[in-house]
Each structure stands twice: as structure tokens, then as C-alpha cells.
Coordinates of C-alpha atoms in Angstrom, one line a residue:
X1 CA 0.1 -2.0 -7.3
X2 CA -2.6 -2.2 -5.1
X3 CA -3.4 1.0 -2.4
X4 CA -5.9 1.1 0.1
X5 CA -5.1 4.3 1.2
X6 CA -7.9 6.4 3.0
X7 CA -8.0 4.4 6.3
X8 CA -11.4 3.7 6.8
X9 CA -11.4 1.1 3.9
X10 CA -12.1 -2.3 6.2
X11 CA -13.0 -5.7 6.0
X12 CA -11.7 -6.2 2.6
X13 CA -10.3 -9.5 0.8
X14 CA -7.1 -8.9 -0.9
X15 CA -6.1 -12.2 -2.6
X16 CA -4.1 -14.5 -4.5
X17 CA -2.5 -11.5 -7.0
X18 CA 0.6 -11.2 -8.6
X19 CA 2.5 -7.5 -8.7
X20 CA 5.7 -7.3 -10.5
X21 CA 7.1 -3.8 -11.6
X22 CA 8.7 -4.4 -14.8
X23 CA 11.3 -1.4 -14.6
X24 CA 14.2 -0.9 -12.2
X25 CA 14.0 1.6 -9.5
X26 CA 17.5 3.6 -10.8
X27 CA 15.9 3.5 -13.9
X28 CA 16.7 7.3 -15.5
X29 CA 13.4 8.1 -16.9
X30 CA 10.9 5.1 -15.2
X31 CA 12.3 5.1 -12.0
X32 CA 10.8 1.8 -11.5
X33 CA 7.3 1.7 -10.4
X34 CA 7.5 5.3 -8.9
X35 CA 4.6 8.2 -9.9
X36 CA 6.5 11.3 -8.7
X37 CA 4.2 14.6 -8.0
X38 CA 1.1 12.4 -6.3
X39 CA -0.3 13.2 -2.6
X40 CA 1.6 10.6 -0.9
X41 CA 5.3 10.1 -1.1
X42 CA 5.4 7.4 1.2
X43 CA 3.4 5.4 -1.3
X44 CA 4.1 6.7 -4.3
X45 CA 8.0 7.7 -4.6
X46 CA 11.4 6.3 -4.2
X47 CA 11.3 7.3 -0.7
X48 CA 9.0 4.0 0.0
X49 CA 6.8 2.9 -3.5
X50 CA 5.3 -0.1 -2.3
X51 CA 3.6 -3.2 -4.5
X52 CA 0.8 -3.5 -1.5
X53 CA -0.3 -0.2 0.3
X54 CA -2.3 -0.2 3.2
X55 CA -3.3 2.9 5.8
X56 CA -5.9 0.7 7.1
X57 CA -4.4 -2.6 8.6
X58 CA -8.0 -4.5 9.3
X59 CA -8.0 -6.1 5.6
X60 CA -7.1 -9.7 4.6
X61 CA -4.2 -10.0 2.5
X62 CA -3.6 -13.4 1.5
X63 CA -1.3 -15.8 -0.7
X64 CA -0.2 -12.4 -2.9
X65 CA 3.1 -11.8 -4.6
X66 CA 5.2 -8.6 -5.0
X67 CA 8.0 -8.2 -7.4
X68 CA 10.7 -5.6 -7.8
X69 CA 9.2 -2.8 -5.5
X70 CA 11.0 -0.7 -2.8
X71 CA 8.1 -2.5 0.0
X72 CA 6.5 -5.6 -1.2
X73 CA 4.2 -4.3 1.0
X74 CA 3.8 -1.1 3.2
X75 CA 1.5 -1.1 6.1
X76 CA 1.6 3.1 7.2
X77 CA -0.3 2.8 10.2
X78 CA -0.7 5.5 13.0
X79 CA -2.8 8.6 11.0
X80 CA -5.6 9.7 11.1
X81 CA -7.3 9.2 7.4
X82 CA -6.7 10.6 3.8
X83 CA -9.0 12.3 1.5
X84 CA -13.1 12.1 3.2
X85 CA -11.5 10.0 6.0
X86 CA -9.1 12.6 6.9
X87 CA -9.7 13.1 11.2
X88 CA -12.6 10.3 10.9
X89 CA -10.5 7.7 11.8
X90 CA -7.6 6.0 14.0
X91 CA -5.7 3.7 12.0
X92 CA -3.3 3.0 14.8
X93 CA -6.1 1.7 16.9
X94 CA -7.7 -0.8 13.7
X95 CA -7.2 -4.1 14.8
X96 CA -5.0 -6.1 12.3
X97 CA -6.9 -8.7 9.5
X98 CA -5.4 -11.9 8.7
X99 CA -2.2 -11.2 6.4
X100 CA -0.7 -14.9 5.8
X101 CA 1.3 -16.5 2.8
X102 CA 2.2 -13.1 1.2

């Protein structure tokens, strides 16, 4: 997958990719694409593991493809930052790139 996940990350090209997660989600051992135990459940786990993660919502995302993932894609606006970002920005206030033909 793909995870832009700090929220000050802007003004980016994501383009043209293909995701696919080869395992299913109920998948005893793999669980799908899951990585249980990271900092971010909402990204990373069953809860909401997404093909395309974004905090920051003023990036281009264009003509990509998601396969077999909870969220194709996951847009988790309204924080305030992860990791050196963390209280630096607004992500609810980041005005939204051009996301067409996903």
C-alpha cells in the first residue's frame, strides 16, 4: 500500500499504481494485508487497513487501482499530525488535491 501519513506531506503526485493484497482479510495467519502491533490502527489493522492512506488530503491521486483491501482508499482527515508533524499541522483545514479516476 501506499501511506502518507504525517500530515504535512503536500503537493505530492500519486499516480497511475496498481495495489492488490494477495491474501484474504479472514485469513487465519495473514489476515490479509493487515500489520498488527504498528502506531496506527486505523491504517494498519482490520479495523480499517486501507490500499491508499492519506492524513494529508492536499495530494493528487490519480488513475490508481486498489485490490482486496478493507478501504481502497482512506482519507483520515481532521488531526493534527503524526510523528515530527504532530500539533504542527491542521489537516482538517488542507484543502483537497485533485483525486480523479481512482
Amino acid at each position: 500500500g501506499i501511506y502518507i501519513e504525517d500530515g504535512n506531506e503536500m503537493h505530492n503526485s500519486i499516480e497511475y499504481n496498481v495495489i492488490i493484497c494477495p491474501w484474504a482479510l479472514n485469513d487465519p495467519s495473514l489476515h490479509g494485508c493487515t500489520v498488527p502491533g504498528t502506531s496506527n490502527r486505523e491504517s494498519d489493522t482490520s479495523v480499517n487497513q486501507a490500499g491508499i492512506y492519506t492524513l494529508a488530503a492536499t495530494n493528487d491521486l490519480i488513475g490508481n487501482r486498489v485490490s482486496a483491501t478493507f478501504n481502497g482508499m482512506l482519507l483520515q482527515a481532521g488531526g493534527i499530525g503524526r510523528g515530527e508533524a504532530y500539533d504542527k499541522v491542521c489537516t482538517s483545514d488542507s484543502a483537497l488535491g485533485r483525486w480523479e479516476g481512482n
